[in-house]
Coordinates of C-alpha atoms in Angstrom, one line a residue:
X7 CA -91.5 -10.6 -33.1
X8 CA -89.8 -6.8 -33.7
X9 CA -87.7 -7.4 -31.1
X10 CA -86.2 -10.4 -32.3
X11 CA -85.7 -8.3 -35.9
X12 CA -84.2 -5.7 -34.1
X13 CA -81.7 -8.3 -32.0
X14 CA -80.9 -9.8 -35.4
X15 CA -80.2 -6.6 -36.8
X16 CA -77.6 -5.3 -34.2
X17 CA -76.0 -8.8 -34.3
X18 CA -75.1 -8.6 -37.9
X19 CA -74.2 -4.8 -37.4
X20 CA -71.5 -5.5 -34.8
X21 CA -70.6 -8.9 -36.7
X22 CA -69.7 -6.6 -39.4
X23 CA -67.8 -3.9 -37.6
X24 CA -66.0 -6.4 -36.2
X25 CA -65.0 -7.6 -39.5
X26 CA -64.5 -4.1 -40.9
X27 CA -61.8 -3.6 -38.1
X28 CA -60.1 -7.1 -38.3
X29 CA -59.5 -5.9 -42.2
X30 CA -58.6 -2.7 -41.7
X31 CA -56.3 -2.6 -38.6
X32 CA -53.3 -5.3 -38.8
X33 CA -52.8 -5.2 -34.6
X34 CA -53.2 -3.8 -31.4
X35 CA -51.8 -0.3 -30.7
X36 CA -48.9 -0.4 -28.1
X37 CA -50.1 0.9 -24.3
X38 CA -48.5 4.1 -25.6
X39 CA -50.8 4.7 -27.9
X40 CA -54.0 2.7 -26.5
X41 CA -56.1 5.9 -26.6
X42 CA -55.8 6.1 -30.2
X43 CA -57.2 2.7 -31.2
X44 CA -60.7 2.5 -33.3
X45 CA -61.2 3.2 -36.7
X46 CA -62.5 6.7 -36.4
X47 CA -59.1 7.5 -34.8
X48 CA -57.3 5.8 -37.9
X49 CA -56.9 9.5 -39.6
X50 CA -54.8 11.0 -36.6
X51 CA -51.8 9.2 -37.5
X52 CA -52.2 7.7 -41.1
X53 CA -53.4 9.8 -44.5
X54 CA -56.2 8.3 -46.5
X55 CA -54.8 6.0 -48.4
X56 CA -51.0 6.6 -47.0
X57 CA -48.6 5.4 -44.5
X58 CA -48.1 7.2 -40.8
X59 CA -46.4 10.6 -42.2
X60 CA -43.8 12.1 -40.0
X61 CA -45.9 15.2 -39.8
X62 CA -48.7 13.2 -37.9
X63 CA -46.0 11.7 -35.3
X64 CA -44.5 15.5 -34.6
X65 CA -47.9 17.0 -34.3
X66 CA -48.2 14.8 -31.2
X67 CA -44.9 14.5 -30.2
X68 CA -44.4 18.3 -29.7
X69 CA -41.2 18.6 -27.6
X70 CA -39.2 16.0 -30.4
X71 CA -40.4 18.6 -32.6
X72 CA -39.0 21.6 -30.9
X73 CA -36.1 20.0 -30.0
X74 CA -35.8 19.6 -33.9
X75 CA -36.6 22.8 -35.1
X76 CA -33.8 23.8 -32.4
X77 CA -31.3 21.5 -33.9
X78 CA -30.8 19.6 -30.4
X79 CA -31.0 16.1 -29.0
X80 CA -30.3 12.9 -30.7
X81 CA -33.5 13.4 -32.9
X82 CA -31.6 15.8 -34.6
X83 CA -28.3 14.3 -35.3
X84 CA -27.6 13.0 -38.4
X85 CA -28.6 9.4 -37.6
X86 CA -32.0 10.5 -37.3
X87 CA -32.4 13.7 -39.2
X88 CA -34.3 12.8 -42.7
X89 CA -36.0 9.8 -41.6
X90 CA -39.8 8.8 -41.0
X91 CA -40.6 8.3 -37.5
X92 CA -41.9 4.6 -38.1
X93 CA -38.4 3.4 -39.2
X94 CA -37.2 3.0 -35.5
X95 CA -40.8 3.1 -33.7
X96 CA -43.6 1.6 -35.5
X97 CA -46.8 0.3 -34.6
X98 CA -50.0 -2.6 -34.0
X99 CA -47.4 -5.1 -32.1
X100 CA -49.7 -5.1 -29.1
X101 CA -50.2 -3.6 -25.8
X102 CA -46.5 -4.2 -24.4
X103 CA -44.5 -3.3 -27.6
X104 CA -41.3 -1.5 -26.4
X105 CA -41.8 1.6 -29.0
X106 CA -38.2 3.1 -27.7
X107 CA -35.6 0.4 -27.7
X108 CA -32.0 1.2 -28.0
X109 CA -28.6 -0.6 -26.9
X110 CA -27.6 1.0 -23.5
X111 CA -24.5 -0.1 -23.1
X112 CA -23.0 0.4 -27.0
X113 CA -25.0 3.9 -27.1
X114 CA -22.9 7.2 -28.5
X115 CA -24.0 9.8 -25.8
X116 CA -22.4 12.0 -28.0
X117 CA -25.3 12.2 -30.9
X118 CA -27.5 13.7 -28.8
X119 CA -25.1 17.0 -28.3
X120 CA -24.0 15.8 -24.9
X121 CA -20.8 13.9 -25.1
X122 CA -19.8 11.9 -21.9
X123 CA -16.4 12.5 -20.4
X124 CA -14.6 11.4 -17.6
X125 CA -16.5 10.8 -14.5
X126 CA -19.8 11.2 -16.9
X127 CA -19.1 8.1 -18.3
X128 CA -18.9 5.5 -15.8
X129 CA -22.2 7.1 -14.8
X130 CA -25.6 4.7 -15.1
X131 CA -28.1 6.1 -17.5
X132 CA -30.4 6.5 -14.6
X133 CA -27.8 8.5 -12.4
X134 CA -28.8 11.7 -14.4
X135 CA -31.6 11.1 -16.8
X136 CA -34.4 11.3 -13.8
X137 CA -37.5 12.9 -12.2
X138 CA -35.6 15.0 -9.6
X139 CA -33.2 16.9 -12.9
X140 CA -36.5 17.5 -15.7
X141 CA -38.0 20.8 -14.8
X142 CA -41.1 20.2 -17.3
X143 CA -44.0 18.7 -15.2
X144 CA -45.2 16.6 -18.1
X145 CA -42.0 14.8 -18.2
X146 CA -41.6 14.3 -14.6
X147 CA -44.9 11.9 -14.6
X148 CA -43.2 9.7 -17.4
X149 CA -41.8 6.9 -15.9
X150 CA -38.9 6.4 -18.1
X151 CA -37.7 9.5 -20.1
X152 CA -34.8 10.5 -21.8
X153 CA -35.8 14.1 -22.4
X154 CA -36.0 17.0 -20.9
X155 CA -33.0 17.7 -19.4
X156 CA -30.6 20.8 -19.5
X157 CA -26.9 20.6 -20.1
X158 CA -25.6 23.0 -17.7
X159 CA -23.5 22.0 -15.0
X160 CA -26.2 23.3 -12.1
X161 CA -29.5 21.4 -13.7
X162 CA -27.9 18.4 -12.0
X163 CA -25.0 19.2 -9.7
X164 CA -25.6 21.4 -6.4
X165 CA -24.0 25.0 -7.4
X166 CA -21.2 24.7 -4.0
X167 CA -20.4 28.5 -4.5
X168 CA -24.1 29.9 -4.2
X169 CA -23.6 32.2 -6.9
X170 CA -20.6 33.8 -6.5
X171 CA -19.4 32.2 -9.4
X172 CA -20.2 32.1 -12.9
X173 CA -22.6 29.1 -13.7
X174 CA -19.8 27.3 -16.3
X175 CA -18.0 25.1 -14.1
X176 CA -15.6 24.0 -16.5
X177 CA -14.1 27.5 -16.4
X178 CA -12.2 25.6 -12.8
X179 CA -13.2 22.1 -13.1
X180 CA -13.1 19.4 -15.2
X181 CA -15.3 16.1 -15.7
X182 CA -12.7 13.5 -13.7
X183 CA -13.4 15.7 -10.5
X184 CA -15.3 18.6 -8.9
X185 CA -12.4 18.7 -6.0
X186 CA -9.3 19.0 -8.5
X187 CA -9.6 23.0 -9.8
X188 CA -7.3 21.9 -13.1
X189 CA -7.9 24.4 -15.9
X190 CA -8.3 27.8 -13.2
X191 CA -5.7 30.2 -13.6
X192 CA -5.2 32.2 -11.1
X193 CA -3.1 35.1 -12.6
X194 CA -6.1 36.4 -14.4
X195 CA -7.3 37.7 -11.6
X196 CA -6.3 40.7 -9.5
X197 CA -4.0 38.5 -7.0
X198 CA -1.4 36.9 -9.5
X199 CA 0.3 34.1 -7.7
X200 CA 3.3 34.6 -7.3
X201 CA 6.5 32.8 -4.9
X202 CA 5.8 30.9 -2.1
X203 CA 2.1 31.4 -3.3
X204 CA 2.2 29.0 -6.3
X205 CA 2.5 26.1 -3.7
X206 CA -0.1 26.7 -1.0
X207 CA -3.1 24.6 -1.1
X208 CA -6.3 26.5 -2.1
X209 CA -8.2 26.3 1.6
X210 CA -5.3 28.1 3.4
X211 CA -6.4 30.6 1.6
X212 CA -10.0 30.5 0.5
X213 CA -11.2 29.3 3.5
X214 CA -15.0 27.7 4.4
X215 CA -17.5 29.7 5.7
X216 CA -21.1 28.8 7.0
X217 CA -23.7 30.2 4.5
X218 CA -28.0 29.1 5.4
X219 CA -26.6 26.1 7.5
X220 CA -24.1 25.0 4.3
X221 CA -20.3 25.5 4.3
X222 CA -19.1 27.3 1.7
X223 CA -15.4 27.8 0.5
X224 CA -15.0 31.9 0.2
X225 CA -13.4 33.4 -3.3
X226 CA -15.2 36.9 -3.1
X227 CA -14.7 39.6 -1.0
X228 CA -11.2 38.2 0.1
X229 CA -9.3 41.0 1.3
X230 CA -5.6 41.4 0.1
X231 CA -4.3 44.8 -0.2
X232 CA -2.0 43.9 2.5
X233 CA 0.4 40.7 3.6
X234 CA -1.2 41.1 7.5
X235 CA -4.7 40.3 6.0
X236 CA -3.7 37.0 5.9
X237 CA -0.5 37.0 7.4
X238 CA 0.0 37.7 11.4
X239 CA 2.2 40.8 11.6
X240 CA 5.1 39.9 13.9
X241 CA 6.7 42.9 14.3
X242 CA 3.6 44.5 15.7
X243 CA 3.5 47.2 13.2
X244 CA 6.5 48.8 14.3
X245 CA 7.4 48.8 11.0
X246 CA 4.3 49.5 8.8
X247 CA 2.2 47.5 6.6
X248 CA 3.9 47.8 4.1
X249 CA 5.8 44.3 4.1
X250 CA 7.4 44.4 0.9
X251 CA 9.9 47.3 2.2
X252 CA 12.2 44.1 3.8
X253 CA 10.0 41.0 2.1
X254 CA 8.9 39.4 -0.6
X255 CA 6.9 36.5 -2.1
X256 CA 9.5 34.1 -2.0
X257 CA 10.1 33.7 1.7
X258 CA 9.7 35.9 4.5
X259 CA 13.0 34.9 5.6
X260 CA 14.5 36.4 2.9
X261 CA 14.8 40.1 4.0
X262 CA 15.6 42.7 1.8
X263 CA 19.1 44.8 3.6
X264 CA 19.5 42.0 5.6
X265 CA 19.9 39.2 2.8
X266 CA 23.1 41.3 1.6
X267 CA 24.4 41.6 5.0
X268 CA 27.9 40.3 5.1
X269 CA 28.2 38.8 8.2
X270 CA 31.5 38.0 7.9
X271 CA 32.5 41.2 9.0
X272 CA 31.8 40.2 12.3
X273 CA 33.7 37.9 14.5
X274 CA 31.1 35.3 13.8
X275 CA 31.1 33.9 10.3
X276 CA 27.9 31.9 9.5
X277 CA 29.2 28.4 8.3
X278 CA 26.8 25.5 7.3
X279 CA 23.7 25.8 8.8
X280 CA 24.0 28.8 10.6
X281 CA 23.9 30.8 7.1
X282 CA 20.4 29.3 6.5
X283 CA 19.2 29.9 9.9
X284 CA 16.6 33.0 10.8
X285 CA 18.4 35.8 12.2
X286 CA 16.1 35.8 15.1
X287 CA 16.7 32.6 16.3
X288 CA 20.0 33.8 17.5
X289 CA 19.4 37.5 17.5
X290 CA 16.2 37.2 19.7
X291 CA 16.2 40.7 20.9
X292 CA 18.0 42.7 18.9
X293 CA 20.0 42.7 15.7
X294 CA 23.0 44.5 16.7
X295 CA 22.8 43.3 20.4
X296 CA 26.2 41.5 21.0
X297 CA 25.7 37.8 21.7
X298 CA 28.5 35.2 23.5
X299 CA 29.8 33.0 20.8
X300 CA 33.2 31.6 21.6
X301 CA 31.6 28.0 22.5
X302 CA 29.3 26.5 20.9
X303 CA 27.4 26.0 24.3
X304 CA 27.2 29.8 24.8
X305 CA 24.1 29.4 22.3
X306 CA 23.7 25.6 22.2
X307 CA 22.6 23.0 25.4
X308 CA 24.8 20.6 27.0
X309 CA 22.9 17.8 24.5
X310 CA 25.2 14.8 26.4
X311 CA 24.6 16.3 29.8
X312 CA 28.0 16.7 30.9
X313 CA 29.2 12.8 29.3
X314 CA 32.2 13.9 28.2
X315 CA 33.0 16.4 31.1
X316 CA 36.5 16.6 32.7
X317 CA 37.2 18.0 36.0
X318 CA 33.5 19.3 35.8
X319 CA 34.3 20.9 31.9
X320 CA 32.7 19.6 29.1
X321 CA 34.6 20.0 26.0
X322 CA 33.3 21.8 22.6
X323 CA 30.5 20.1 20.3
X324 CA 33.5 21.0 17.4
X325 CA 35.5 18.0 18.2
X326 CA 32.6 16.2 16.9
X327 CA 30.1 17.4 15.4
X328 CA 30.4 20.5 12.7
X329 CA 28.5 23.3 11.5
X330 CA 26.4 21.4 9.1
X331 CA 24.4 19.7 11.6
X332 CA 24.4 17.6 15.0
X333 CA 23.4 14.9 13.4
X334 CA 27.0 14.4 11.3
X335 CA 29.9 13.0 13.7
X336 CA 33.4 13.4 12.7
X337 CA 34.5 11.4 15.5
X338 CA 36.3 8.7 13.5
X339 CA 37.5 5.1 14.2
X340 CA 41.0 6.4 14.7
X341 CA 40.0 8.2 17.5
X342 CA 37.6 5.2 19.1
X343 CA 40.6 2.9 18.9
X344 CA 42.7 5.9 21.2
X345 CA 40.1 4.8 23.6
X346 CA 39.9 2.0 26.5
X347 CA 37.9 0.1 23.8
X348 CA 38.9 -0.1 20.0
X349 CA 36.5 -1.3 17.5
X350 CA 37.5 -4.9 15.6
X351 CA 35.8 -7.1 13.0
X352 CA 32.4 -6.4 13.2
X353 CA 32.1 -3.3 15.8
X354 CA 33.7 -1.5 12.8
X355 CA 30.4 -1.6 11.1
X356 CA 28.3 -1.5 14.1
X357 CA 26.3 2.0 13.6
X358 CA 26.9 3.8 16.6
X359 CA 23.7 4.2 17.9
X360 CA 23.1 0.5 18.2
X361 CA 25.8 0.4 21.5
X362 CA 25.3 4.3 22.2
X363 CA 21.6 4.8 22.0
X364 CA 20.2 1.1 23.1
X365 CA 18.1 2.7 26.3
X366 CA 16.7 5.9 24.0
X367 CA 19.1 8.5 25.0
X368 CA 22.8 8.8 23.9
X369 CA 25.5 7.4 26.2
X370 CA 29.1 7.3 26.2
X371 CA 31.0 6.8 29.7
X372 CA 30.7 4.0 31.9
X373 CA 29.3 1.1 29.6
X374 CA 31.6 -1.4 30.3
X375 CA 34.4 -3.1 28.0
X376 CA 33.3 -6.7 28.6
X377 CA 31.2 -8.8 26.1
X378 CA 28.4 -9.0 28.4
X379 CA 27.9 -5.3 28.8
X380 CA 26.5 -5.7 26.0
X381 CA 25.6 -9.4 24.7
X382 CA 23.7 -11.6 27.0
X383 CA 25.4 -14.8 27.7
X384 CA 23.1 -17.5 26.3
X385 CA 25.1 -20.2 28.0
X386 CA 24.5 -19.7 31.5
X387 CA 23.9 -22.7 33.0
X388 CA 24.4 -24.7 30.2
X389 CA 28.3 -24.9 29.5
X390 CA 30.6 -26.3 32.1
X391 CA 32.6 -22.8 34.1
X392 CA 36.2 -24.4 33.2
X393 CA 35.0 -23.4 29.5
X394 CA 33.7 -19.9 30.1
X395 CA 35.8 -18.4 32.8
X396 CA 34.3 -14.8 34.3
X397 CA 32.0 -14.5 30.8
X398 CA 35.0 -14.5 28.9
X399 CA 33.1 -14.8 25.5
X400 CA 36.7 -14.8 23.8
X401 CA 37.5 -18.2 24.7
X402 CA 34.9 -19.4 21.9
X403 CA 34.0 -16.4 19.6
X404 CA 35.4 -13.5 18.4
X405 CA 34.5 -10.0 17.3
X406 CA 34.7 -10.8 13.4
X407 CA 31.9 -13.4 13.3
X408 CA 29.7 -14.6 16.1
X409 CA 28.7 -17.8 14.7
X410 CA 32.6 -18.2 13.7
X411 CA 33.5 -20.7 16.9
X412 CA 37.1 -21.5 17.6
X413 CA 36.5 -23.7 20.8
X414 CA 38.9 -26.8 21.0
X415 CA 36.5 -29.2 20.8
X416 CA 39.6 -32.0 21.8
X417 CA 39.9 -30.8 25.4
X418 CA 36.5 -32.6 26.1
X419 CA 36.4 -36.1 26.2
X420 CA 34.3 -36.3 22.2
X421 CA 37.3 -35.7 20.0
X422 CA 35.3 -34.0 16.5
X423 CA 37.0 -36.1 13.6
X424 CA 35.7 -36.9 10.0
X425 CA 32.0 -35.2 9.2
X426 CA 31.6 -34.2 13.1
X427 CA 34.5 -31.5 12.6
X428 CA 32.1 -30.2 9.8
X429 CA 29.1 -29.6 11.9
X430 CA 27.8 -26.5 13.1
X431 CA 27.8 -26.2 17.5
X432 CA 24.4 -26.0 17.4
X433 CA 23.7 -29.0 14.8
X434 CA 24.0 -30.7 18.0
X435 CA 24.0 -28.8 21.2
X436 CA 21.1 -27.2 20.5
X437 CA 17.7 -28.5 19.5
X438 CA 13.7 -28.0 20.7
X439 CA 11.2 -28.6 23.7
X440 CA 8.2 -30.1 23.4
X441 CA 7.1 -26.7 23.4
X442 CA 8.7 -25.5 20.2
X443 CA 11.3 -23.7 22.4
X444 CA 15.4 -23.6 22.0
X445 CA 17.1 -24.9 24.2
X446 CA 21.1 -26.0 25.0
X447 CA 22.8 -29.4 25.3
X448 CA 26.4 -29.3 26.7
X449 CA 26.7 -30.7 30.5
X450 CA 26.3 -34.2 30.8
X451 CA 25.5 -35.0 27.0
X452 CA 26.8 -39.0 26.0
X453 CA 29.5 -39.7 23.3
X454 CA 27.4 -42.8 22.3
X455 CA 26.2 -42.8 19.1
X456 CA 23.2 -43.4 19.8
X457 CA 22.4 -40.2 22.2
X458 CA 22.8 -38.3 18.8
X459 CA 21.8 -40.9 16.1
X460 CA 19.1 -43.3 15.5
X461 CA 19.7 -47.3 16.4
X462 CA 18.4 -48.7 12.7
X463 CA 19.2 -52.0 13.7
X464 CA 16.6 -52.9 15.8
X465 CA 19.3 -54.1 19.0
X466 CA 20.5 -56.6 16.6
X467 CA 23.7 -55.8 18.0
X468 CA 23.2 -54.7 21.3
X469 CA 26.0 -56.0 24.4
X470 CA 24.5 -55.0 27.3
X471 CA 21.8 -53.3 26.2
X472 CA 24.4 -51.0 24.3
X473 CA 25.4 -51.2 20.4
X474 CA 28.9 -50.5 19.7
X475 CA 28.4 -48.4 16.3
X476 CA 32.5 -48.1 15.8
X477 CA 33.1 -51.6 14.9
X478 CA 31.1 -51.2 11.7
X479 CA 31.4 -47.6 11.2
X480 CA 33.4 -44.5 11.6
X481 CA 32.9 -40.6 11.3
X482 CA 34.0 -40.6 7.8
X483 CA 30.8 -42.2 6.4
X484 CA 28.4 -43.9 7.5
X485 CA 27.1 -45.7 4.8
X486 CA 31.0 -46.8 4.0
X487 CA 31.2 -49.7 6.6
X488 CA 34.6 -51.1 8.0
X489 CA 33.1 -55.1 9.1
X490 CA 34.7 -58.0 8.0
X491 CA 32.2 -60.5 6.8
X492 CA 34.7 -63.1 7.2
X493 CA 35.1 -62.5 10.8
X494 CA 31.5 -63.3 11.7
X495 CA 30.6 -66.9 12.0
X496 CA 29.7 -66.8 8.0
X497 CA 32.6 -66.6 6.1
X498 CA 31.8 -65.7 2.2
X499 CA 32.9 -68.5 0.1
X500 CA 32.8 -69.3 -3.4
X501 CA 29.6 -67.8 -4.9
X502 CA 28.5 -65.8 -1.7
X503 CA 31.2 -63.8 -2.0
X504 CA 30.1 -62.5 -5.3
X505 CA 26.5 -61.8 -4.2
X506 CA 25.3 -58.5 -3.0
X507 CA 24.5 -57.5 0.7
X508 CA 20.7 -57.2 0.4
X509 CA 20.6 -60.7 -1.8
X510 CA 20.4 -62.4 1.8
X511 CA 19.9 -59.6 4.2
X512 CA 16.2 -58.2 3.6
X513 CA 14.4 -55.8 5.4
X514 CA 12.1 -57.0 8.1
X515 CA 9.5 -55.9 9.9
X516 CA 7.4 -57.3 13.3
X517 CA 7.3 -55.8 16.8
X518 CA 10.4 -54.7 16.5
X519 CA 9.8 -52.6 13.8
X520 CA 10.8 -52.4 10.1
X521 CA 14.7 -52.9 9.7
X522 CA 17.1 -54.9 7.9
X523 CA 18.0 -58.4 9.4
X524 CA 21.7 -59.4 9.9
X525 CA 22.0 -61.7 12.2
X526 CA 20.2 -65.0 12.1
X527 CA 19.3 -68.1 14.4
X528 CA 20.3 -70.6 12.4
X529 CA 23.4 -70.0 9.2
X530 CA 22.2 -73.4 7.5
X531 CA 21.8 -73.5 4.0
X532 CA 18.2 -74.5 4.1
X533 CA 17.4 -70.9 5.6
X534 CA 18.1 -69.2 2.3
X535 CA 18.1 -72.6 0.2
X536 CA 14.8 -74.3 -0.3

């Protein structure tokens, strides 16, 4: 009997607790905050009697609230700054309520302190705000955080120069790219660029080093008191180290004495090219050794190999070429012409490589005057030898246009009159294989029309198997015809001869094929006339 008291008793004290906490809490808690759920817990984030008070949320939420006090982060910008906590992240929506919800994508990075620029933002949110870059150990267990990382360059990116530089990369680099050094200016430190120096690429100079298995590009410690720590001393220190007695930034060709040298003096002006020249490519020993220089060969190789040699003696490169380069001719037309073979039509504006170059190498003598020394003769074969005596090109073409054809066409036996005298050579002597390949039609070709032309009337004419396209047509037009109706066994009469053509001739078609039908059986009325 007690114990069924005392069952009844629990029973109605857990039926009213449970209606106590129905009343007093309007939901669950999120996951977030699952620990704090119960009514004696109530007090931790809500006054008696009050709402949640900001001062409840930051006594938690300790690192919001330094980051407050510190005037950093986004909770300190002036979107947030002033506001209870519960405006953006309130409470009793149940277990899977996102507390922290926020637009990605339309987010201004820049109310947090940290604005993104450049290459920062095309970056994912998750590129940088992760595990591996938060150095607190309470964050790192978060799953997803936006917190606790630092702003300097090095919290995220590897530092390349192990130290040897100061830890603000944007003293050298900007946000676009680590490899483009835009804002560094060299002249603030104790090497100043200056000449030649201002265009060399950083790595000739600053070159990569191994440091603990890493390469790493060297900026301290570079020696440069003298040009030979970089530069190989070619004279072998006969003259010092001191390079700046004869040189200077600009170019180590210009040397100082040397540069104001007037070489004219000499019986050897420098003209052209040779005043840009080294000295030491023609003084190779000496400066004031004397050198041959009557010829140009006394310095410079026989480039043509003795081409132009007479009697065993080649002549000078200066009836040629001049002193601004081999590569300028001044050989002119006028003098080509003087030769066994002057330039007409289109050999004028032939380049002369194309004749004098075609196996690589340059050649002038012996190559032939004839027009298959250098064209092939397609026609081989093909057109009869009374038309092309010994290759003789010239008896069809000429040197102004190759496709301009002066052939009398009237000393075969197919005279070209009407539109055949406007055709090209090729519109008929030349056509394709079953192959796709080009090929020539001269020897042996018909002057029927029908080896050229299609026979659209079905043999309705044929004598002898053959159809006799002239007595109806001519080479003026074909689709003007020259018959006579009234010469044909039907003579147009009266109406008939007011009616048109294809009134009574209509196109056909049966094993023959499909063509128009001129000639009949029978030329009785009741064949047109029912």
């Amino acid at each position: 009997m007690r114990l069924k008291v005392l069952l009844l008793i629990l029973g109605i004290f857990f039926l009213c607790e449970y209606q106590v906490n129905a009343q007093i809490s309007p939901g669950d808690l999120s996951n977030a905050h699952a620990s704090l759920e119960g009514v004696s817990n109530c007090t931790k984030c809500h006054d008696v009697g009050n709402k949640v008070t900001r001062e409840k949320c930051l006594a938690c939420h300790q690192m919001i609230k330094t980051n407050i006090l510190a005037k950093k982060g986004y909770h300190a910008s002036a979107e947030v700054t002033g506001k209870e906590c519960v405006v953006c992240h309130n409470e009793h929506h149940g277990r899977t309520f996102q507390l922290v919800r926020f637009d990605r994508k339309n987010f201004i990075h820049s109310k947090t302190g940290f604005e993104l620029k450049g290459a920062h933002a095309r970056q994912e949110c998750n590129a940088c705000h992760k595990a591996a870059f938060i150095k607190d150990q309470r964050l790192k267990k978060k799953a997803t955080t936006f917190m606790g990382l630092n702003q300097a360059c090095l919290n995220c990116h590897e530092d390349y120069h192990k130290g040897r530089f100061s830890s603000k990369c944007n003293t050298c680099h900007n946000f676009e790219s680590f490899k483009k050094v835009t804002v560094f200016d060299h002249n603030l430190t104790r090497f100043p660029l200056l000449g030649s120096h201002k265009t060399v690429a950083c790595d000739k100079c600053h070159k990569t080093e191994m440091i603990n298995g890493k390469p790493v590009q060297k900026f301290k410690g570079l020696a440069f008191s003298n040009c030979t720590a970089c530069h190989k001393d070619v004279h072998n220190n006969k003259f010092g180290q001191n390079c700046k007695q004869c040189h200077n930034e600009e170019s180590f060709h210009v040397v100082k004495g040397i540069k104001t040298f007037d070489h004219d003096k000499t019986n050897f002006k420098l003209l052209g090219v040779h005043a840009l020249i080294s000295c030491k490519l023609c003084h190779k020993t000496s400066l004031t050794a004397p050198l041959k220089h009557n010829h140009c060969y006394d310095c410079h190789a026989d480039y043509h190999k003795g081409d132009f040699a007479k009697n065993g003696v080649s002549p000078d490169c200066d009836q040629c070429h001049t002193n601004d380069g081999f590569t300028k001719s001044i050989y002119t037309i006028e003098k080509h012409n003087l030769t066994k073979f002057p330039l007409e039509g289109a050999h004028l504006a032939t380049p002369c490589m194309t004749c004098h170059q075609k196996q690589g190498k340059w050649t002038f003598r012996n190559m032939g005057r004839n027009c298959i020394d250098c064209h092939k003769n397609i026609h081989i074969g093909f057109i009869q030898d009374k038309y092309i005596v010994n290759n003789n090109c010239t008896a069809c073409h000429n040197t102004t246009s190759w496709k301009n054809v002066t052939f009398d066409h009237n000393k075969t036996n197919f005279k070209l009159d009407g539109e055949h005298a406007k055709l090209l050579c090729s519109d008929c002597h030349f056509a394709k294989d079953d192959k796709g390949l080009r090929i020539q039609k001269f020897k042996g070709l018909s002057a029927d029309c029908a080896s050229c032309h299609k026979n659209n009337h079905a043999g309705q004419f044929d004598v002898d198997g053959k159809t006799d396209c002239t007595k109806c047509h001519d080479t003026t037009s074909w689709t003007k015809t020259k018959f006579d109706h009234n010469t044909s066994r039907f003579k147009l009469e009266g109406a008939h001869a007011q009616v048109n053509c294809n009134e009574c001739h209509k196109e056909v078609t049966n094993e023959k094929g499909k063509y128009i039908q001129y000639k009949f059986k029978s030329i009785e009325c009741a064949v047109c006339h029912s």
